[in-house]
Amino acid sequence: VVGSAEEAETAVAAARREAEAAFGNGDVYVERFIESARHIEVQILGDGQGGIAVLGERDCTLQRRHQKVIEIAPAPFLDDAIRQSLHDHARTLAAAGNYRSLGTFEFLMDTATGEVFFIEANPRIQVEHTITEAIFDIDLVALQLRIAQGATLADLSLPDTPRGAAIQSRVNMEKIGADGSIRPSGGTLAAYDPPAGPGIRVDGFGYSGYRTSTSYDSLLAKVIARGDDYPAALARSLRALAEFRIDGFDTNLPWLRALLDRAEMGDYAVTTRFIEAQAEGLAAAATAMPRAGFGTAAETA
């Protein structure tokens, strides 16, 4: 981030060195820095024959080190005009590339002005596709395969509008320090008891005696909670995370509960820098969380 003209020369030089070391290409570009932003991505499906469908959007604002930890669909408390603008931008971009298959177009929204800025296109299915499936009651992977087999949008039965809201929480193998720092975790599972019940889906893998590997991503499970609206999905997420018992090594389960329990989550008064700014407070709240397991949840949903 360049705060003044005097800093530009040093910043460009540093960026060139990093780019050359990583990619063998020192070209750099400049874009506007958005101090207070929400990260929103639009799910699209194209058939490569001119058909483009927009399947809502997901809010991915809650990030740590630019890695998503909580995703929500639809984006809560988003102005309808901004939502429509995002969908229109994504459809236009996908049509320009004659897009075929699933993908997302990602944007930053300036919370101060409501302006939206394109970040990137992801030509693949994403980890957080589950919450789009939950609110549209569809199987995105199956749709992707149908398109690959030559189907067009006219051959597919796609819903027009979402129902309710859904939240995905990423359960990672990690130890949170008192200062909010993160260290990798892992080992042998002594217990792995995922939550269940109405509106709860868990995509994960584990069993007592399972030994994890440092050769793979730290993601152990995804907890997806759907409700009739955002408050219901939030309450159901808290209940599910409180019932998820994982023993044998540290995970971020208490930290996720502390994050979703923050007052700011009620009206979604967060930005991409929220977790960084609240790192120590979240760590302290996570340490004070009661042990996870059935019967410990404060919420019933």
PDB file of C-alpha atoms in Angstrom:
ATOM      1  CA  VAL A   1       0.000   0.000   0.000  1.00  0.00           C
ATOM      2  CA  VAL A   2       1.388   3.387  -1.024  1.00  0.00           C
ATOM      3  CA  GLY A   3       0.276   6.201   1.250  1.00  0.00           C
ATOM      4  CA  SER A   4       2.051   9.090  -0.493  1.00  0.00           C
ATOM      5  CA  ALA A   5       3.918   9.950  -3.684  1.00  0.00           C
ATOM      6  CA  GLU A   6       7.196   9.779  -1.772  1.00  0.00           C
ATOM      7  CA  GLU A   7       6.622   6.094  -1.010  1.00  0.00           C
ATOM      8  CA  ALA A   8       5.893   5.075  -4.598  1.00  0.00           C
ATOM      9  CA  GLU A   9       9.444   4.506  -5.856  1.00  0.00           C
ATOM     10  CA  THR A  10      10.391   2.233  -2.953  1.00  0.00           C
ATOM     11  CA  ALA A  11       7.092   0.319  -3.146  1.00  0.00           C
ATOM     12  CA  VAL A  12       7.374  -0.288  -6.900  1.00  0.00           C
ATOM     13  CA  ALA A  13      10.937  -1.535  -6.501  1.00  0.00           C
ATOM     14  CA  ALA A  14       9.902  -3.949  -3.768  1.00  0.00           C
ATOM     15  CA  ALA A  15       6.958  -5.206  -5.815  1.00  0.00           C
ATOM     16  CA  ARG A  16       9.212  -5.745  -8.852  1.00  0.00           C
ATOM     17  CA  ARG A  17      11.677  -7.820  -6.809  1.00  0.00           C
ATOM     18  CA  GLU A  18       8.893  -9.992  -5.417  1.00  0.00           C
ATOM     19  CA  ALA A  19       7.286 -10.466  -8.837  1.00  0.00           C
ATOM     20  CA  GLU A  20      10.580 -11.342 -10.515  1.00  0.00           C
ATOM     21  CA  ALA A  21      11.430 -13.866  -7.806  1.00  0.00           C
ATOM     22  CA  ALA A  22       8.018 -15.516  -7.966  1.00  0.00           C
ATOM     23  CA  PHE A  23       7.159 -15.300 -11.661  1.00  0.00           C
ATOM     24  CA  GLY A  24      10.265 -14.212 -13.559  1.00  0.00           C
ATOM     25  CA  ASN A  25       8.382 -11.080 -14.627  1.00  0.00           C
ATOM     26  CA  GLY A  26       8.841  -7.768 -12.846  1.00  0.00           C
ATOM     27  CA  ASP A  27       5.917  -5.940 -14.431  1.00  0.00           C
ATOM     28  CA  VAL A  28       3.657  -4.250 -11.884  1.00  0.00           C
ATOM     29  CA  TYR A  29       0.411  -2.316 -12.075  1.00  0.00           C
ATOM     30  CA  VAL A  30      -1.333   0.204  -9.868  1.00  0.00           C
ATOM     31  CA  GLU A  31      -4.892   0.040  -8.598  1.00  0.00           C
ATOM     32  CA  ARG A  32      -6.919   1.982  -6.087  1.00  0.00           C
ATOM     33  CA  PHE A  33      -6.552   0.944  -2.447  1.00  0.00           C
ATOM     34  CA  ILE A  34      -9.957   0.572  -0.802  1.00  0.00           C
ATOM     35  CA  GLU A  35      -9.648   1.257   2.910  1.00  0.00           C
ATOM     36  CA  SER A  36     -12.988  -0.237   3.889  1.00  0.00           C
ATOM     37  CA  ALA A  37     -14.171  -3.027   1.612  1.00  0.00           C
ATOM     38  CA  ARG A  38     -16.473  -5.992   1.361  1.00  0.00           C
ATOM     39  CA  HIS A  39     -15.454  -8.906  -0.864  1.00  0.00           C
ATOM     40  CA  ILE A  40     -18.359 -10.244  -2.926  1.00  0.00           C
ATOM     41  CA  GLU A  41     -18.278 -12.895  -5.631  1.00  0.00           C
ATOM     42  CA  VAL A  42     -20.965 -13.733  -8.200  1.00  0.00           C
ATOM     43  CA  GLN A  43     -21.593 -17.343  -9.217  1.00  0.00           C
ATOM     44  CA  ILE A  44     -22.155 -17.853 -12.924  1.00  0.00           C
ATOM     45  CA  LEU A  45     -22.809 -20.823 -15.208  1.00  0.00           C
ATOM     46  CA  GLY A  46     -22.154 -20.555 -18.939  1.00  0.00           C
ATOM     47  CA  ASP A  47     -22.866 -23.105 -21.646  1.00  0.00           C
ATOM     48  CA  GLY A  48     -20.353 -21.810 -24.209  1.00  0.00           C
ATOM     49  CA  GLN A  49     -23.184 -21.243 -26.662  1.00  0.00           C
ATOM     50  CA  GLY A  50     -24.276 -17.815 -25.510  1.00  0.00           C
ATOM     51  CA  GLY A  51     -26.208 -18.866 -22.433  1.00  0.00           C
ATOM     52  CA  ILE A  52     -25.136 -17.249 -19.147  1.00  0.00           C
ATOM     53  CA  ALA A  53     -26.923 -17.833 -15.825  1.00  0.00           C
ATOM     54  CA  VAL A  54     -26.236 -15.888 -12.629  1.00  0.00           C
ATOM     55  CA  LEU A  55     -26.783 -17.960  -9.488  1.00  0.00           C
ATOM     56  CA  GLY A  56     -26.651 -15.231  -6.874  1.00  0.00           C
ATOM     57  CA  GLU A  57     -23.672 -13.955  -4.960  1.00  0.00           C
ATOM     58  CA  ARG A  58     -21.599 -14.875  -1.905  1.00  0.00           C
ATOM     59  CA  ASP A  59     -20.039 -12.536   0.643  1.00  0.00           C
ATOM     60  CA  CYS A  60     -16.443 -13.529   1.429  1.00  0.00           C
ATOM     61  CA  THR A  61     -15.484 -10.457   3.462  1.00  0.00           C
ATOM     62  CA  LEU A  62     -14.387 -12.327   6.603  1.00  0.00           C
ATOM     63  CA  GLN A  63     -10.807 -13.170   5.698  1.00  0.00           C
ATOM     64  CA  ARG A  64      -7.513 -13.692   7.431  1.00  0.00           C
ATOM     65  CA  ARG A  65      -4.281 -13.157   5.498  1.00  0.00           C
ATOM     66  CA  HIS A  66      -6.443 -12.906   2.367  1.00  0.00           C
ATOM     67  CA  GLN A  67      -7.814 -16.408   3.039  1.00  0.00           C
ATOM     68  CA  LYS A  68     -11.571 -16.772   3.416  1.00  0.00           C
ATOM     69  CA  VAL A  69     -12.831 -18.253   6.685  1.00  0.00           C
ATOM     70  CA  ILE A  70     -16.584 -17.476   6.618  1.00  0.00           C
ATOM     71  CA  GLU A  71     -18.773 -17.189   3.501  1.00  0.00           C
ATOM     72  CA  ILE A  72     -22.420 -16.101   3.365  1.00  0.00           C
ATOM     73  CA  ALA A  73     -25.089 -16.316   0.664  1.00  0.00           C
ATOM     74  CA  PRO A  74     -26.816 -14.136  -0.266  1.00  0.00           C
ATOM     75  CA  ALA A  75     -24.557 -11.254   0.780  1.00  0.00           C
ATOM     76  CA  PRO A  76     -26.310  -9.863   3.897  1.00  0.00           C
ATOM     77  CA  PHE A  77     -27.623  -6.288   3.991  1.00  0.00           C
ATOM     78  CA  LEU A  78     -26.559  -5.593   0.408  1.00  0.00           C
ATOM     79  CA  ASP A  79     -28.380  -2.784  -1.392  1.00  0.00           C
ATOM     80  CA  ASP A  80     -30.593  -4.220  -4.147  1.00  0.00           C
ATOM     81  CA  ALA A  81     -29.218  -1.825  -6.750  1.00  0.00           C
ATOM     82  CA  ILE A  82     -25.636  -2.815  -5.926  1.00  0.00           C
ATOM     83  CA  ARG A  83     -26.597  -6.505  -6.031  1.00  0.00           C
ATOM     84  CA  GLN A  84     -28.145  -6.088  -9.476  1.00  0.00           C
ATOM     85  CA  SER A  85     -25.093  -4.155 -10.658  1.00  0.00           C
ATOM     86  CA  LEU A  86     -22.773  -6.947  -9.535  1.00  0.00           C
ATOM     87  CA  HIS A  87     -24.879  -9.563 -11.291  1.00  0.00           C
ATOM     88  CA  ASP A  88     -24.985  -7.494 -14.485  1.00  0.00           C
ATOM     89  CA  HIS A  89     -21.205  -6.965 -14.441  1.00  0.00           C
ATOM     90  CA  ALA A  90     -20.595 -10.698 -13.988  1.00  0.00           C
ATOM     91  CA  ARG A  91     -22.993 -11.618 -16.800  1.00  0.00           C
ATOM     92  CA  THR A  92     -21.373  -9.083 -19.150  1.00  0.00           C
ATOM     93  CA  LEU A  93     -17.865 -10.344 -18.394  1.00  0.00           C
ATOM     94  CA  ALA A  94     -18.883 -13.992 -18.805  1.00  0.00           C
ATOM     95  CA  ALA A  95     -20.651 -13.283 -22.096  1.00  0.00           C
ATOM     96  CA  ALA A  96     -17.600 -11.417 -23.447  1.00  0.00           C
ATOM     97  CA  GLY A  97     -15.529 -14.568 -22.941  1.00  0.00           C
ATOM     98  CA  ASN A  98     -18.258 -16.932 -24.186  1.00  0.00           C
ATOM     99  CA  TYR A  99     -17.898 -18.629 -20.803  1.00  0.00           C
ATOM    100  CA  ARG A 100     -18.428 -22.380 -20.546  1.00  0.00           C
ATOM    101  CA  SER A 101     -18.729 -24.171 -17.162  1.00  0.00           C
ATOM    102  CA  LEU A 102     -18.979 -22.839 -13.624  1.00  0.00           C
ATOM    103  CA  GLY A 103     -17.037 -19.835 -12.415  1.00  0.00           C
ATOM    104  CA  THR A 104     -17.110 -16.752 -10.249  1.00  0.00           C
ATOM    105  CA  PHE A 105     -16.424 -13.108 -10.876  1.00  0.00           C
ATOM    106  CA  GLU A 106     -15.098 -11.396  -7.780  1.00  0.00           C
ATOM    107  CA  PHE A 107     -15.469  -7.781  -6.709  1.00  0.00           C
ATOM    108  CA  LEU A 108     -14.615  -5.393  -3.899  1.00  0.00           C
ATOM    109  CA  MET A 109     -17.313  -3.017  -2.720  1.00  0.00           C
ATOM    110  CA  ASP A 110     -16.250   0.244  -1.090  1.00  0.00           C
ATOM    111  CA  THR A 111     -18.452   0.420   2.020  1.00  0.00           C
ATOM    112  CA  ALA A 112     -18.086   4.204   2.141  1.00  0.00           C
ATOM    113  CA  THR A 113     -19.283   4.924  -1.414  1.00  0.00           C
ATOM    114  CA  GLY A 114     -21.018   1.758  -2.608  1.00  0.00           C
ATOM    115  CA  GLU A 115     -18.706   1.601  -5.639  1.00  0.00           C
ATOM    116  CA  VAL A 116     -17.762  -1.856  -6.903  1.00  0.00           C
ATOM    117  CA  PHE A 117     -14.444  -2.868  -8.450  1.00  0.00           C
ATOM    118  CA  PHE A 118     -13.591  -6.029 -10.380  1.00  0.00           C
ATOM    119  CA  ILE A 119     -10.825  -8.192  -8.861  1.00  0.00           C
ATOM    120  CA  GLU A 120     -10.606 -11.414 -10.831  1.00  0.00           C
ATOM    121  CA  ALA A 121     -12.373 -14.306 -12.503  1.00  0.00           C
ATOM    122  CA  ASN A 122     -12.071 -17.796 -11.025  1.00  0.00           C
ATOM    123  CA  PRO A 123     -12.742 -20.355 -13.795  1.00  0.00           C
ATOM    124  CA  ARG A 124     -13.505 -23.246 -11.453  1.00  0.00           C
ATOM    125  CA  ILE A 125     -15.811 -24.439  -8.740  1.00  0.00           C
ATOM    126  CA  GLN A 126     -14.892 -22.925  -5.389  1.00  0.00           C
ATOM    127  CA  VAL A 127     -14.682 -24.208  -1.841  1.00  0.00           C
ATOM    128  CA  GLU A 128     -17.680 -22.103  -0.855  1.00  0.00           C
ATOM    129  CA  HIS A 129     -19.980 -23.338  -3.646  1.00  0.00           C
ATOM    130  CA  THR A 130     -21.901 -25.238  -0.949  1.00  0.00           C
ATOM    131  CA  ILE A 131     -23.841 -22.206   0.258  1.00  0.00           C
ATOM    132  CA  THR A 132     -25.058 -21.426  -3.252  1.00  0.00           C
ATOM    133  CA  GLU A 133     -26.236 -25.023  -3.477  1.00  0.00           C
ATOM    134  CA  ALA A 134     -28.029 -24.595  -0.148  1.00  0.00           C
ATOM    135  CA  ILE A 135     -30.043 -21.499  -1.062  1.00  0.00           C
ATOM    136  CA  PHE A 136     -30.856 -22.570  -4.624  1.00  0.00           C
ATOM    137  CA  ASP A 137     -31.364 -26.263  -3.819  1.00  0.00           C
ATOM    138  CA  ILE A 138     -29.148 -27.368  -6.698  1.00  0.00           C
ATOM    139  CA  ASP A 139     -26.045 -29.519  -7.271  1.00  0.00           C
ATOM    140  CA  LEU A 140     -23.450 -27.290  -8.905  1.00  0.00           C
ATOM    141  CA  VAL A 141     -21.032 -30.147  -9.583  1.00  0.00           C
ATOM    142  CA  ALA A 142     -23.743 -32.066 -11.443  1.00  0.00           C
ATOM    143  CA  LEU A 143     -24.556 -28.953 -13.490  1.00  0.00           C
ATOM    144  CA  GLN A 144     -20.875 -28.515 -14.326  1.00  0.00           C
ATOM    145  CA  LEU A 145     -20.707 -32.089 -15.586  1.00  0.00           C
ATOM    146  CA  ARG A 146     -23.865 -31.639 -17.643  1.00  0.00           C
ATOM    147  CA  ILE A 147     -22.353 -28.602 -19.359  1.00  0.00           C
ATOM    148  CA  ALA A 148     -19.138 -30.570 -19.994  1.00  0.00           C
ATOM    149  CA  GLN A 149     -21.264 -33.240 -21.686  1.00  0.00           C
ATOM    150  CA  GLY A 150     -22.696 -30.644 -24.080  1.00  0.00           C
ATOM    151  CA  ALA A 151     -25.868 -29.486 -22.332  1.00  0.00           C
ATOM    152  CA  THR A 152     -27.077 -25.910 -22.786  1.00  0.00           C
ATOM    153  CA  LEU A 153     -28.900 -23.770 -20.245  1.00  0.00           C
ATOM    154  CA  ALA A 154     -32.114 -24.583 -22.085  1.00  0.00           C
ATOM    155  CA  ASP A 155     -31.551 -28.246 -21.151  1.00  0.00           C
ATOM    156  CA  LEU A 156     -31.152 -27.460 -17.477  1.00  0.00           C
ATOM    157  CA  SER A 157     -33.808 -26.596 -14.917  1.00  0.00           C
ATOM    158  CA  LEU A 158     -32.340 -23.657 -12.981  1.00  0.00           C
ATOM    159  CA  PRO A 159     -34.109 -21.810 -10.158  1.00  0.00           C
ATOM    160  CA  ASP A 160     -34.775 -18.108 -10.521  1.00  0.00           C
ATOM    161  CA  THR A 161     -34.428 -16.901  -6.935  1.00  0.00           C
ATOM    162  CA  PRO A 162     -32.684 -18.108  -3.765  1.00  0.00           C
ATOM    163  CA  ARG A 163     -34.517 -19.250  -0.644  1.00  0.00           C
ATOM    164  CA  GLY A 164     -33.281 -18.239   2.784  1.00  0.00           C
ATOM    165  CA  ALA A 165     -29.631 -17.766   3.680  1.00  0.00           C
ATOM    166  CA  ALA A 166     -26.615 -20.004   4.249  1.00  0.00           C
ATOM    167  CA  ILE A 167     -23.268 -19.640   6.017  1.00  0.00           C
ATOM    168  CA  GLN A 168     -20.146 -21.747   5.554  1.00  0.00           C
ATOM    169  CA  SER A 169     -17.454 -21.934   8.247  1.00  0.00           C
ATOM    170  CA  ARG A 170     -14.047 -23.404   7.417  1.00  0.00           C
ATOM    171  CA  VAL A 171     -12.734 -25.662  10.177  1.00  0.00           C
ATOM    172  CA  ASN A 172      -8.937 -25.662   9.977  1.00  0.00           C
ATOM    173  CA  MET A 173      -6.208 -27.519  11.828  1.00  0.00           C
ATOM    174  CA  GLU A 174      -4.457 -24.636  13.558  1.00  0.00           C
ATOM    175  CA  LYS A 175      -3.538 -23.169  16.917  1.00  0.00           C
ATOM    176  CA  ILE A 176      -4.490 -19.559  17.617  1.00  0.00           C
ATOM    177  CA  GLY A 177      -2.025 -17.633  19.803  1.00  0.00           C
ATOM    178  CA  ALA A 178      -3.034 -15.058  22.416  1.00  0.00           C
ATOM    179  CA  ASP A 179      -1.986 -12.287  20.023  1.00  0.00           C
ATOM    180  CA  GLY A 180      -4.109 -13.753  17.230  1.00  0.00           C
ATOM    181  CA  SER A 181      -1.170 -15.413  15.504  1.00  0.00           C
ATOM    182  CA  ILE A 182      -1.708 -18.742  13.729  1.00  0.00           C
ATOM    183  CA  ARG A 183       0.411 -21.874  13.832  1.00  0.00           C
ATOM    184  CA  PRO A 184      -0.286 -25.090  11.915  1.00  0.00           C
ATOM    185  CA  SER A 185      -1.672 -28.009  13.873  1.00  0.00           C
ATOM    186  CA  GLY A 186      -2.324 -31.676  13.227  1.00  0.00           C
ATOM    187  CA  GLY A 187      -1.729 -35.154  14.557  1.00  0.00           C
ATOM    188  CA  THR A 188      -3.969 -38.103  15.301  1.00  0.00           C
ATOM    189  CA  LEU A 189      -7.703 -37.623  15.808  1.00  0.00           C
ATOM    190  CA  ALA A 190      -9.028 -38.924  19.105  1.00  0.00           C
ATOM    191  CA  ALA A 191     -12.609 -37.905  18.271  1.00  0.00           C
ATOM    192  CA  TYR A 192     -14.440 -36.541  15.251  1.00  0.00           C
ATOM    193  CA  ASP A 193     -18.155 -36.017  15.859  1.00  0.00           C
ATOM    194  CA  PRO A 194     -19.712 -33.576  13.355  1.00  0.00           C
ATOM    195  CA  PRO A 195     -23.010 -31.797  14.034  1.00  0.00           C
ATOM    196  CA  ALA A 196     -26.251 -32.735  12.312  1.00  0.00           C
ATOM    197  CA  GLY A 197     -29.882 -31.677  12.224  1.00  0.00           C
ATOM    198  CA  PRO A 198     -32.156 -29.577  10.015  1.00  0.00           C
ATOM    199  CA  GLY A 199     -30.305 -27.171   7.764  1.00  0.00           C
ATOM    200  CA  ILE A 200     -26.840 -28.532   8.633  1.00  0.00           C
ATOM    201  CA  ARG A 201     -24.388 -29.991   6.128  1.00  0.00           C
ATOM    202  CA  VAL A 202     -20.804 -30.966   6.915  1.00  0.00           C
ATOM    203  CA  ASP A 203     -18.289 -31.611   4.139  1.00  0.00           C
ATOM    204  CA  GLY A 204     -15.237 -33.096   5.829  1.00  0.00           C
ATOM    205  CA  PHE A 205     -13.262 -36.170   6.658  1.00  0.00           C
ATOM    206  CA  GLY A 206     -12.141 -37.686   9.922  1.00  0.00           C
ATOM    207  CA  TYR A 207     -12.454 -40.579  12.342  1.00  0.00           C
ATOM    208  CA  SER A 208     -10.920 -41.640  15.630  1.00  0.00           C
ATOM    209  CA  GLY A 209      -7.383 -42.755  14.863  1.00  0.00           C
ATOM    210  CA  TYR A 210      -7.060 -40.809  11.622  1.00  0.00           C
ATOM    211  CA  ARG A 211      -3.589 -39.280  11.292  1.00  0.00           C
ATOM    212  CA  THR A 212      -3.439 -36.007   9.411  1.00  0.00           C
ATOM    213  CA  SER A 213      -0.706 -35.032   6.978  1.00  0.00           C
ATOM    214  CA  THR A 214       1.192 -31.775   6.610  1.00  0.00           C
ATOM    215  CA  SER A 215       1.357 -32.436   2.855  1.00  0.00           C
ATOM    216  CA  TYR A 216      -2.181 -31.121   2.411  1.00  0.00           C
ATOM    217  CA  ASP A 217      -4.214 -28.034   3.153  1.00  0.00           C
ATOM    218  CA  SER A 218      -5.128 -27.384   6.788  1.00  0.00           C
ATOM    219  CA  LEU A 219      -8.865 -27.448   5.971  1.00  0.00           C
ATOM    220  CA  LEU A 220     -10.465 -30.346   7.853  1.00  0.00           C
ATOM    221  CA  ALA A 221     -14.186 -29.680   7.386  1.00  0.00           C
ATOM    222  CA  LYS A 222     -16.737 -27.170   6.145  1.00  0.00           C
ATOM    223  CA  VAL A 223     -19.829 -26.550   8.254  1.00  0.00           C
ATOM    224  CA  ILE A 224     -22.736 -25.246   6.196  1.00  0.00           C
ATOM    225  CA  ALA A 225     -25.857 -23.935   7.944  1.00  0.00           C
ATOM    226  CA  ARG A 226     -29.005 -22.854   6.117  1.00  0.00           C
ATOM    227  CA  GLY A 227     -31.895 -20.898   7.655  1.00  0.00           C
ATOM    228  CA  ASP A 228     -34.986 -19.037   6.544  1.00  0.00           C
ATOM    229  CA  ASP A 229     -33.032 -15.781   6.775  1.00  0.00           C
ATOM    230  CA  TYR A 230     -29.597 -14.503   7.770  1.00  0.00           C
ATOM    231  CA  PRO A 231     -30.252 -14.362  11.562  1.00  0.00           C
ATOM    232  CA  ALA A 232     -31.560 -17.941  11.486  1.00  0.00           C
ATOM    233  CA  ALA A 233     -28.537 -19.166   9.531  1.00  0.00           C
ATOM    234  CA  LEU A 234     -26.222 -17.366  11.964  1.00  0.00           C
ATOM    235  CA  ALA A 235     -27.896 -18.933  15.016  1.00  0.00           C
ATOM    236  CA  ARG A 236     -27.818 -22.356  13.400  1.00  0.00           C
ATOM    237  CA  SER A 237     -24.108 -21.937  12.541  1.00  0.00           C
ATOM    238  CA  LEU A 238     -23.270 -21.136  16.168  1.00  0.00           C
ATOM    239  CA  ARG A 239     -25.198 -24.156  17.370  1.00  0.00           C
ATOM    240  CA  ALA A 240     -23.527 -26.473  14.843  1.00  0.00           C
ATOM    241  CA  LEU A 241     -20.003 -25.264  15.630  1.00  0.00           C
ATOM    242  CA  ALA A 242     -20.641 -25.663  19.355  1.00  0.00           C
ATOM    243  CA  GLU A 243     -21.671 -29.290  18.780  1.00  0.00           C
ATOM    244  CA  PHE A 244     -18.719 -30.203  16.542  1.00  0.00           C
ATOM    245  CA  ARG A 245     -16.311 -32.227  18.683  1.00  0.00           C
ATOM    246  CA  ILE A 246     -12.761 -32.684  17.412  1.00  0.00           C
ATOM    247  CA  ASP A 247     -10.154 -34.038  19.838  1.00  0.00           C
ATOM    248  CA  GLY A 248      -6.491 -34.905  19.390  1.00  0.00           C
ATOM    249  CA  PHE A 249      -5.120 -31.586  18.155  1.00  0.00           C
ATOM    250  CA  ASP A 250      -6.035 -27.906  17.986  1.00  0.00           C
ATOM    251  CA  THR A 251      -8.541 -26.543  15.486  1.00  0.00           C
ATOM    252  CA  ASN A 252     -10.034 -23.106  14.943  1.00  0.00           C
ATOM    253  CA  LEU A 253     -13.500 -24.204  16.122  1.00  0.00           C
ATOM    254  CA  PRO A 254     -13.482 -21.991  19.268  1.00  0.00           C
ATOM    255  CA  TRP A 255     -12.173 -19.081  17.202  1.00  0.00           C
ATOM    256  CA  LEU A 256     -14.938 -19.488  14.611  1.00  0.00           C
ATOM    257  CA  ARG A 257     -17.539 -19.476  17.385  1.00  0.00           C
ATOM    258  CA  ALA A 258     -16.003 -16.335  18.869  1.00  0.00           C
ATOM    259  CA  LEU A 259     -16.093 -14.650  15.454  1.00  0.00           C
ATOM    260  CA  LEU A 260     -19.715 -15.520  14.669  1.00  0.00           C
ATOM    261  CA  ASP A 261     -20.729 -14.489  18.183  1.00  0.00           C
ATOM    262  CA  ARG A 262     -19.447 -10.921  17.711  1.00  0.00           C
ATOM    263  CA  ALA A 263     -22.060  -8.173  17.889  1.00  0.00           C
ATOM    264  CA  GLU A 264     -20.911  -6.883  14.490  1.00  0.00           C
ATOM    265  CA  MET A 265     -22.167 -10.062  12.864  1.00  0.00           C
ATOM    266  CA  GLY A 266     -25.771  -9.119  13.669  1.00  0.00           C
ATOM    267  CA  ASP A 267     -25.893  -6.251  11.162  1.00  0.00           C
ATOM    268  CA  TYR A 268     -22.782  -7.465   9.309  1.00  0.00           C
ATOM    269  CA  ALA A 269     -20.772  -4.339  10.093  1.00  0.00           C
ATOM    270  CA  VAL A 270     -17.498  -5.893   8.919  1.00  0.00           C
ATOM    271  CA  THR A 271     -14.838  -5.319   6.276  1.00  0.00           C
ATOM    272  CA  THR A 272     -11.957  -7.357   4.885  1.00  0.00           C
ATOM    273  CA  ARG A 273      -9.756  -5.906   7.661  1.00  0.00           C
ATOM    274  CA  PHE A 274     -12.117  -6.735  10.531  1.00  0.00           C
ATOM    275  CA  ILE A 275     -10.384  -9.942  11.657  1.00  0.00           C
ATOM    276  CA  GLU A 276      -6.958  -8.298  11.562  1.00  0.00           C
ATOM    277  CA  ALA A 277      -8.209  -5.391  13.679  1.00  0.00           C
ATOM    278  CA  GLN A 278      -9.897  -7.690  16.228  1.00  0.00           C
ATOM    279  CA  ALA A 279      -7.196 -10.392  16.351  1.00  0.00           C
ATOM    280  CA  GLU A 280      -6.388 -10.254  20.071  1.00  0.00           C
ATOM    281  CA  GLY A 281     -10.015  -9.906  21.158  1.00  0.00           C
ATOM    282  CA  LEU A 282     -11.062 -12.874  19.046  1.00  0.00           C
ATOM    283  CA  ALA A 283      -8.225 -14.979  20.441  1.00  0.00           C
ATOM    284  CA  ALA A 284      -9.223 -14.129  24.017  1.00  0.00           C
ATOM    285  CA  ALA A 285     -12.890 -14.906  23.347  1.00  0.00           C
ATOM    286  CA  ALA A 286     -11.935 -18.204  21.715  1.00  0.00           C
ATOM    287  CA  THR A 287      -9.897 -19.216  24.769  1.00  0.00           C
ATOM    288  CA  ALA A 288     -12.903 -18.556  27.012  1.00  0.00           C
ATOM    289  CA  MET A 289     -15.271 -20.664  24.871  1.00  0.00           C
ATOM    290  CA  PRO A 290     -16.722 -23.736  26.642  1.00  0.00           C
ATOM    291  CA  ARG A 291     -15.698 -27.122  25.331  1.00  0.00           C
ATOM    292  CA  ALA A 292     -17.478 -28.206  22.164  1.00  0.00           C
ATOM    293  CA  GLY A 293     -19.825 -31.166  22.146  1.00  0.00           C
ATOM    294  CA  PHE A 294     -23.508 -32.018  22.035  1.00  0.00           C
ATOM    295  CA  GLY A 295     -25.586 -30.241  24.630  1.00  0.00           C
ATOM    296  CA  THR A 296     -23.231 -27.268  24.987  1.00  0.00           C
ATOM    297  CA  ALA A 297     -24.799 -24.965  22.400  1.00  0.00           C
ATOM    298  CA  ALA A 298     -26.333 -21.740  23.626  1.00  0.00           C
ATOM    299  CA  GLU A 299     -28.521 -21.457  20.547  1.00  0.00           C
ATOM    300  CA  THR A 300     -31.278 -23.836  19.533  1.00  0.00           C
ATOM    301  CA  ALA A 301     -32.250 -23.704  15.891  1.00  0.00           C
TER     302      ALA A 301
END
